[in-house]
Short mmCIF file of C-alpha atoms and ligand atoms in Angstrom, two decimals:
data_model
loop_
_atom_site.label_atom_id
_atom_site.label_comp_id
_atom_site.label_asym_id
_atom_site.label_seq_id
_atom_site.Cartn_x
_atom_site.Cartn_y
_atom_site.Cartn_z
CA UNK A 1 35.55 -13.98 -55.48
CA UNK A 2 35.35 -18.01 -55.34
CA UNK A 3 32.23 -19.56 -56.33
CA UNK A 4 31.34 -23.21 -56.27
CA UNK A 5 28.81 -24.22 -58.76
CA UNK A 6 26.63 -27.64 -59.14
CA UNK A 7 24.66 -28.69 -62.24
CA UNK A 8 22.31 -31.46 -62.24
CA UNK A 9 19.34 -30.58 -64.49
CA UNK A 10 19.45 -33.31 -66.73
CA UNK A 11 22.09 -36.21 -67.58
CA UNK A 12 25.35 -34.44 -66.53
CA UNK A 13 26.50 -34.31 -62.92
CA UNK A 14 28.97 -31.51 -62.68
CA UNK A 15 30.65 -29.41 -60.03
CA UNK A 16 33.18 -26.59 -60.70
CA UNK A 17 35.03 -23.75 -58.87
CA UNK A 18 35.13 -20.55 -60.67
CA UNK A 19 37.06 -17.22 -59.75
CA UNK A 20 35.18 -13.96 -60.59
CA UNK A 21 33.13 -15.62 -63.11
CA UNK A 22 35.74 -16.30 -65.75
CA UNK A 23 38.58 -18.16 -64.36
CA UNK A 24 37.98 -22.08 -64.07
CA UNK A 25 39.89 -23.85 -61.36
CA UNK A 26 38.08 -27.18 -61.77
CA UNK A 27 35.02 -28.22 -63.95
CA UNK A 28 34.36 -31.82 -63.08
CA UNK A 29 31.56 -33.52 -65.43
CA UNK A 30 30.33 -37.15 -64.59
CA UNK A 31 28.18 -37.99 -67.89
CA UNK A 32 25.33 -40.64 -67.77
CA UNK A 33 25.43 -41.34 -71.49
CA UNK A 34 26.56 -44.93 -70.95
CA UNK A 35 23.44 -45.49 -68.73
CA UNK A 36 20.90 -43.89 -71.17
CA UNK A 37 22.22 -45.26 -74.20
CA UNK A 38 20.34 -48.39 -73.82
CA UNK A 39 17.13 -46.55 -73.41
CA UNK A 40 17.60 -44.31 -76.53
CA UNK A 41 17.26 -41.20 -74.39
CA UNK A 42 17.19 -39.86 -70.95
CA UNK A 43 14.81 -41.56 -68.43
CA UNK A 44 14.38 -38.97 -65.61
CA UNK A 45 13.96 -41.35 -62.66
CA UNK A 46 17.18 -43.23 -63.57
CA UNK A 47 18.96 -39.97 -64.23
CA UNK A 48 17.75 -38.61 -60.66
CA UNK A 49 19.21 -41.79 -59.00
CA UNK A 50 22.47 -41.75 -60.83
CA UNK A 51 22.85 -37.88 -59.75
CA UNK A 52 22.57 -39.09 -56.15
CA UNK A 53 25.30 -41.64 -56.61
CA UNK A 54 27.57 -39.46 -58.39
CA UNK A 55 27.14 -36.01 -56.65
CA UNK A 56 29.65 -36.42 -53.67
CA UNK A 57 32.59 -37.81 -55.39
CA UNK A 58 32.03 -35.10 -58.24
CA UNK A 59 31.92 -32.39 -55.48
CA UNK A 60 35.10 -33.86 -53.78
CA UNK A 61 36.85 -34.01 -57.01
CA UNK A 62 35.85 -30.35 -57.87
CA UNK A 63 37.69 -29.20 -54.38
CA UNK A 64 40.57 -31.33 -54.96
CA UNK A 65 41.21 -30.27 -58.65
CA UNK A 66 41.03 -26.64 -57.73
CA UNK A 67 43.07 -27.06 -54.56
CA UNK A 68 40.60 -25.24 -52.66
CA UNK A 69 39.07 -26.00 -49.25
CA UNK A 70 35.33 -25.50 -48.70
CA UNK A 71 36.05 -22.83 -46.29
CA UNK A 72 37.83 -20.73 -48.80
CA UNK A 73 34.69 -20.67 -51.10
CA UNK A 74 32.63 -17.30 -50.90
CA UNK A 75 29.26 -18.80 -52.22
CA UNK A 76 27.84 -22.08 -53.43
CA UNK A 77 25.49 -22.27 -56.41
CA UNK A 78 23.31 -24.78 -58.47
CA UNK A 79 20.86 -24.67 -61.32
CA UNK A 80 17.36 -24.16 -59.89
CA UNK A 81 15.57 -24.84 -63.40
CA UNK A 82 14.40 -25.31 -65.87
CA UNK A 83 15.26 -29.04 -66.13
CA UNK A 84 14.09 -32.47 -64.49
CA UNK A 85 12.66 -31.92 -61.03
CA UNK A 86 14.20 -34.99 -59.59
CA UNK A 87 17.47 -34.31 -60.91
CA UNK A 88 17.52 -30.51 -59.97
CA UNK A 89 16.67 -31.45 -56.43
CA UNK A 90 19.84 -33.35 -55.87
CA UNK A 91 22.17 -30.49 -57.02
CA UNK A 92 20.02 -27.86 -55.26
CA UNK A 93 20.07 -29.82 -52.01
CA UNK A 94 23.74 -30.43 -52.16
CA UNK A 95 24.54 -26.75 -52.64
CA UNK A 96 22.24 -25.49 -50.03
CA UNK A 97 23.50 -27.87 -47.53
CA UNK A 98 27.18 -26.71 -48.23
CA UNK A 99 26.24 -23.12 -47.92
CA UNK A 100 24.68 -23.67 -44.62
CA UNK A 101 27.34 -25.98 -43.18
CA UNK A 102 30.05 -23.45 -44.25
CA UNK A 103 27.90 -20.43 -43.46
CA UNK A 104 28.16 -18.81 -46.92
CA UNK A 105 25.52 -17.51 -49.34
CA UNK A 106 23.55 -19.92 -51.50
CA UNK A 107 23.04 -18.57 -55.13
CA UNK A 108 20.27 -20.08 -57.50
CA UNK A 109 20.95 -19.85 -61.13
CA UNK A 110 18.60 -20.27 -64.23
CA UNK A 111 20.11 -22.94 -66.53
CA UNK A 112 19.30 -21.02 -69.68
CA UNK A 113 21.28 -17.91 -68.17
CA UNK A 114 24.03 -20.38 -67.23
CA UNK A 115 24.43 -21.25 -71.04
CA UNK A 116 24.83 -17.90 -72.02
CA UNK A 117 27.37 -17.20 -69.20
CA UNK A 118 29.50 -19.96 -70.56
CA UNK A 119 30.74 -17.09 -73.12
CA UNK A 120 32.29 -15.16 -70.25
CA UNK A 121 34.76 -18.04 -69.41
CA UNK A 122 38.25 -17.33 -70.38
CA UNK A 123 37.18 -14.20 -72.23
CA UNK A 124 36.82 -10.37 -71.84
CA UNK A 125 33.38 -10.42 -73.39
CA UNK A 126 31.08 -7.82 -71.83
CA UNK A 127 27.34 -6.79 -72.86
CA UNK A 128 25.80 -5.93 -74.81
CA UNK A 129 25.76 -8.69 -77.26
CA UNK A 130 23.19 -11.01 -79.17
CA UNK A 131 23.41 -14.56 -78.38
CA UNK A 132 22.02 -17.58 -80.17
CA UNK A 133 20.89 -20.20 -77.52
CA UNK A 134 20.45 -23.61 -78.97
CA UNK A 135 20.15 -26.65 -76.51
CA UNK A 136 18.01 -29.74 -76.25
CA UNK A 137 15.12 -27.93 -74.74
CA UNK A 138 15.38 -24.06 -76.21
CA UNK A 139 16.13 -22.18 -79.19
CA UNK A 140 16.23 -18.41 -78.63
CA UNK A 141 17.95 -15.39 -79.90
CA UNK A 142 18.71 -13.19 -76.74
CA UNK A 143 19.58 -9.60 -76.75
CA UNK A 144 22.05 -9.44 -73.48
CA UNK A 145 21.78 -5.74 -72.71
CA UNK A 146 23.75 -6.04 -69.42
CA UNK A 147 24.67 -9.03 -67.26
CA UNK A 148 21.35 -9.22 -65.57
CA UNK A 149 19.23 -7.64 -68.40
CA UNK A 150 18.02 -9.69 -71.40
CA UNK A 151 15.43 -9.62 -73.89
CA UNK A 152 14.34 -12.57 -75.93
CA UNK A 153 14.06 -11.55 -79.60
CA UNK A 154 13.07 -14.82 -81.29
CA UNK A 155 12.27 -18.35 -80.07
CA UNK A 156 10.91 -21.52 -81.45
CA UNK A 157 7.17 -22.29 -81.64
CA UNK A 158 7.58 -25.99 -81.60
CA UNK A 159 10.66 -28.34 -81.32
CA UNK A 160 14.11 -27.05 -80.06
CA UNK A 161 17.14 -27.50 -82.47
CA UNK A 162 18.77 -30.00 -80.24
CA UNK A 163 15.46 -32.04 -79.95
CA UNK A 164 15.23 -32.23 -83.66
CA UNK A 165 18.95 -33.08 -84.00
CA UNK A 166 18.19 -36.04 -81.68
CA UNK A 167 15.04 -37.07 -83.41
CA UNK A 168 16.42 -36.79 -87.02
CA UNK A 169 19.47 -39.03 -85.56
CA UNK A 170 16.86 -41.49 -84.49
CA UNK A 171 15.14 -41.45 -87.86
CA UNK A 172 18.58 -42.34 -89.33
CA UNK A 173 19.13 -45.05 -86.80
CA UNK A 174 22.07 -43.15 -85.27
CA UNK A 175 22.22 -44.02 -81.47
CA UNK A 176 21.94 -41.70 -78.51
CA UNK A 177 23.48 -38.99 -78.10
CA UNK A 178 22.15 -38.26 -81.45
CA UNK A 179 23.23 -34.64 -81.76
CA UNK A 180 26.98 -35.06 -81.88
CA UNK A 181 26.84 -38.18 -83.87
CA UNK A 182 24.80 -36.72 -86.40
CA UNK A 183 27.10 -33.70 -86.90
CA UNK A 184 29.99 -36.14 -87.31
CA UNK A 185 28.05 -37.88 -90.05
CA UNK A 186 27.12 -34.47 -91.56
CA UNK A 187 30.78 -33.71 -91.90
CA UNK A 188 31.33 -36.78 -94.31
CA UNK A 189 28.19 -35.90 -96.53
CA UNK A 190 27.05 -33.66 -99.51
CA UNK A 191 24.86 -30.98 -98.22
CA UNK A 192 23.45 -30.18 -101.53
CA UNK A 193 21.86 -33.70 -102.16
CA UNK A 194 18.76 -32.88 -100.34
CA UNK A 195 16.84 -29.43 -100.36
CA UNK A 196 14.96 -29.49 -97.08
CA UNK A 197 12.53 -26.54 -96.70
CA UNK A 198 12.85 -23.59 -94.46
CA UNK A 199 9.80 -22.85 -92.51
CA UNK A 200 8.10 -19.65 -93.28
CA UNK A 201 7.46 -18.05 -89.78
CA UNK A 202 7.16 -14.47 -88.12
CA UNK A 203 10.31 -12.33 -87.41
CA UNK A 204 10.19 -13.54 -83.77
CA UNK A 205 9.80 -17.21 -84.25
CA UNK A 206 11.45 -20.21 -85.43
CA UNK A 207 9.95 -23.66 -86.32
CA UNK A 208 11.49 -26.96 -86.84
CA UNK A 209 8.59 -29.60 -86.85
CA UNK A 210 8.26 -29.20 -90.45
CA UNK A 211 12.05 -29.91 -91.12
CA UNK A 212 11.68 -32.93 -89.09
CA UNK A 213 8.86 -34.05 -91.03
CA UNK A 214 10.61 -33.47 -94.40
CA UNK A 215 13.68 -35.57 -93.37
CA UNK A 216 11.14 -38.45 -92.17
CA UNK A 217 9.53 -38.17 -95.80
CA UNK A 218 12.93 -38.46 -97.43
CA UNK A 219 14.06 -41.35 -95.18
CA UNK A 220 10.89 -43.39 -96.07
CA UNK A 221 12.08 -43.35 -99.56
CA UNK A 222 15.09 -45.60 -99.11
CA UNK A 223 15.53 -49.10 -97.94
CA UNK A 224 16.95 -49.01 -94.48
CA UNK A 225 20.47 -50.39 -95.50
CA UNK A 226 20.63 -48.00 -98.65
CA UNK A 227 20.04 -44.88 -96.65
CA UNK A 228 22.31 -42.04 -97.48
CA UNK A 229 22.86 -41.19 -93.94
CA UNK A 230 25.64 -38.82 -94.20
CA UNK A 231 24.06 -36.78 -97.31
CA UNK A 232 20.75 -36.71 -95.19
CA UNK A 233 22.71 -35.49 -92.15
CA UNK A 234 24.61 -32.95 -94.31
CA UNK A 235 21.74 -31.42 -95.97
CA UNK A 236 19.82 -31.31 -92.68
CA UNK A 237 22.66 -29.53 -90.84
CA UNK A 238 22.83 -26.84 -93.65
CA UNK A 239 19.42 -25.95 -93.42
CA UNK A 240 19.43 -25.74 -89.65
CA UNK A 241 22.72 -23.39 -89.88
CA UNK A 242 21.25 -21.22 -92.64
CA UNK A 243 18.01 -20.87 -90.69
CA UNK A 244 19.75 -19.89 -87.53
CA UNK A 245 22.41 -17.67 -88.63
CA UNK A 246 20.14 -15.74 -91.00
CA UNK A 247 17.77 -14.68 -88.30
CA UNK A 248 20.89 -14.12 -85.97
CA UNK A 249 22.34 -11.55 -88.70
CA UNK A 250 18.82 -10.21 -89.22
CA UNK A 251 18.54 -8.89 -85.62
CA UNK A 252 22.18 -7.95 -85.43
CA UNK A 253 21.43 -5.52 -88.22
CA UNK A 254 18.31 -4.50 -86.90
CA UNK A 255 19.53 -3.54 -83.47
CA UNK A 256 23.01 -2.58 -84.72
CA UNK A 257 24.85 -4.76 -82.62
CA UNK A 258 28.16 -6.06 -83.68
CA UNK A 259 29.00 -8.63 -80.98
CA UNK A 260 27.44 -12.28 -81.55
CA UNK A 261 27.59 -15.40 -79.21
CA UNK A 262 26.59 -18.94 -79.17
CA UNK A 263 25.23 -20.83 -76.19
CA UNK A 264 23.79 -24.40 -75.44
CA UNK A 265 24.64 -27.93 -76.19
CA UNK A 266 24.22 -27.25 -80.16
CA UNK A 267 26.84 -24.26 -79.84
CA UNK A 268 29.13 -27.33 -80.14
CA UNK A 269 27.97 -28.03 -83.60
CA UNK A 270 30.63 -27.80 -86.28
CA UNK A 271 28.66 -26.08 -88.95
CA UNK A 272 27.08 -23.71 -86.64
CA UNK A 273 30.56 -22.62 -85.29
CA UNK A 274 32.15 -22.46 -88.75
CA UNK A 275 29.40 -19.90 -90.00
CA UNK A 276 29.66 -17.92 -86.86
CA UNK A 277 33.45 -17.64 -87.35
CA UNK A 278 32.84 -16.48 -91.10
CA UNK A 279 30.85 -13.44 -89.65
CA UNK A 280 34.10 -12.20 -88.41
CA UNK A 281 34.86 -11.16 -92.22
CA UNK A 282 31.64 -9.20 -91.97
CA UNK A 283 33.09 -7.06 -89.16
CA UNK A 284 31.46 -8.91 -86.25
CA UNK A 285 33.13 -9.85 -83.23
CA UNK A 286 32.19 -13.44 -82.47
CA UNK A 287 32.26 -15.78 -79.36
CA UNK A 288 31.45 -19.36 -78.86
CA UNK A 289 32.22 -21.33 -75.80
CA UNK A 290 34.94 -24.11 -75.42
CA UNK A 291 33.32 -27.15 -76.47
CA UNK A 292 33.42 -28.66 -72.82
CA UNK A 293 31.52 -25.41 -71.76
CA UNK A 294 28.88 -25.94 -74.37
CA UNK A 295 27.17 -28.90 -73.01
CA UNK A 296 25.81 -28.97 -69.43
CA UNK A 297 28.66 -28.36 -67.11
CA UNK A 298 28.87 -26.51 -63.77
CA UNK A 299 31.68 -23.94 -64.58
CA UNK A 300 28.88 -22.03 -66.53
CA UNK A 301 26.65 -22.28 -63.25
CA UNK A 302 29.32 -20.76 -61.11
CA UNK A 303 29.82 -18.08 -63.72
CA UNK A 304 26.35 -17.16 -63.82
CA UNK A 305 26.08 -17.07 -60.04
CA UNK A 306 28.68 -14.34 -60.31
CA UNK A 307 27.24 -12.37 -63.23
CA UNK A 308 23.38 -13.22 -63.17
CA UNK A 309 22.18 -14.75 -60.20
CA UNK A 310 18.32 -15.34 -59.35
CA UNK A 311 17.37 -12.42 -57.27
CA UNK A 312 15.36 -13.52 -53.98
CA UNK A 313 14.74 -12.21 -50.47
CA UNK A 314 15.99 -15.46 -49.07
CA UNK A 315 17.81 -17.90 -51.61
CA UNK A 316 17.54 -20.69 -49.31
CA UNK A 317 13.77 -20.69 -49.98
CA UNK A 318 14.33 -21.19 -53.77
CA UNK A 319 12.65 -24.15 -55.13
CA UNK A 320 13.27 -25.96 -58.41
CA UNK A 321 11.24 -25.53 -61.36
CA UNK A 322 10.80 -27.60 -64.60
CA UNK A 323 9.80 -25.06 -67.26
CA UNK A 324 10.80 -21.60 -67.80
O1 LIG B 1 22.65 -27.74 -73.41
P1 LIG B 1 22.69 -29.21 -73.43
O2 LIG B 1 23.78 -30.07 -72.78
O3 LIG B 1 21.42 -29.64 -72.67
C1 LIG B 1 20.10 -28.91 -72.47
O4 LIG B 1 20.14 -27.92 -71.62
O5 LIG B 1 19.20 -29.21 -73.35
O6 LIG B 1 22.13 -29.54 -75.08
C2 LIG B 1 21.87 -30.78 -75.41
C3 LIG B 1 21.56 -31.05 -76.74
C4 LIG B 1 21.17 -32.43 -77.32
O7 LIG B 1 19.75 -32.22 -77.98
C5 LIG B 1 22.52 -32.84 -78.05
O8 LIG B 1 22.11 -33.52 -79.12
C6 LIG B 1 22.85 -31.56 -78.62
O9 LIG B 1 22.85 -30.63 -77.70
N1 LIG B 1 24.09 -31.41 -79.09
C7 LIG B 1 24.40 -31.21 -80.52
C8 LIG B 1 25.83 -31.51 -80.54
N2 LIG B 1 26.44 -31.74 -79.38
C9 LIG B 1 25.26 -31.77 -78.59
N3 LIG B 1 23.62 -31.10 -81.44
C10 LIG B 1 24.23 -30.88 -82.82
N4 LIG B 1 25.65 -30.87 -82.97
C11 LIG B 1 26.59 -31.22 -81.89
N5 LIG B 1 27.85 -31.36 -82.13
ZN1 LIG B 2 21.75 -27.23 -70.94
#
């Protein structure tokens, strides 16, 4: 089964053709980083207009690269939410139009479920497994019982991990996109220089706003040109990875689940991937999507349309939503 996927929930316009949810024939991504750089973050109105400019060339390239004609596609899919409404509308309308024109079903996809499904690409992973979903808007530990049956075991009560990465990067005068650049800086620093606190929270909670404040307090002690950015980044990154992996293992033991996965933009983080990899020595099977399937992309959308579509009587009536 060939599914065409479109992703446009934030600042990436992407289109992809995926066979049977696992084999990617094409995955074209047009990033808006250069455009939002000067604003220091994503401006929703600008992003939506930029999606309009990119969507048709990106769709055409996805067909070309896959050497597939629109008539050969079995279903067209797009992210329905959560995300920026104006941005989502561009992808949703493009996918619905393709489905009507070519008389094939339209499949709506939840963005968070799509991130989880990135783990099915190029692997033989089958549920049950526990997934740590860390993105710009979400931080969750999810028990994936089956392809379409999931339970949230823990989630953040305040900032998402990606959001904190972006905010701490800004405190350290690291430009947008902060997360990936902060990760690079962290790899050059000493993680033991600063002992940032770990939030005391309930079993089913994360909290990262205190950590952000602790970094701010430390940053203020230095003159801007004497700020030990690499050491701050490294110590911050260690605390984040410690906190996330500790809770992941806690639930893995509690539920006696031996298969663990990472998902979302922060799944590209070098320290987090290293820590997950180390769990293999403790008998866990671990999965982390290829870097190009961690941050927003349409291959995960097409995979999700195959494994975990949004169920509805008439999918053409599905509307975009901003929050889950
Ligand atoms: O999943 P994603 O592309 O978009 C959302 O659905 O939110 O995630 C974007 C987030 C941003 O906050 C970005 O800073 C973060 O992922 N990110 C990283 C890394 N690469 C991207 N954070 C830490 N380390 C990275 N290597
Ligand atoms: Zn995302």
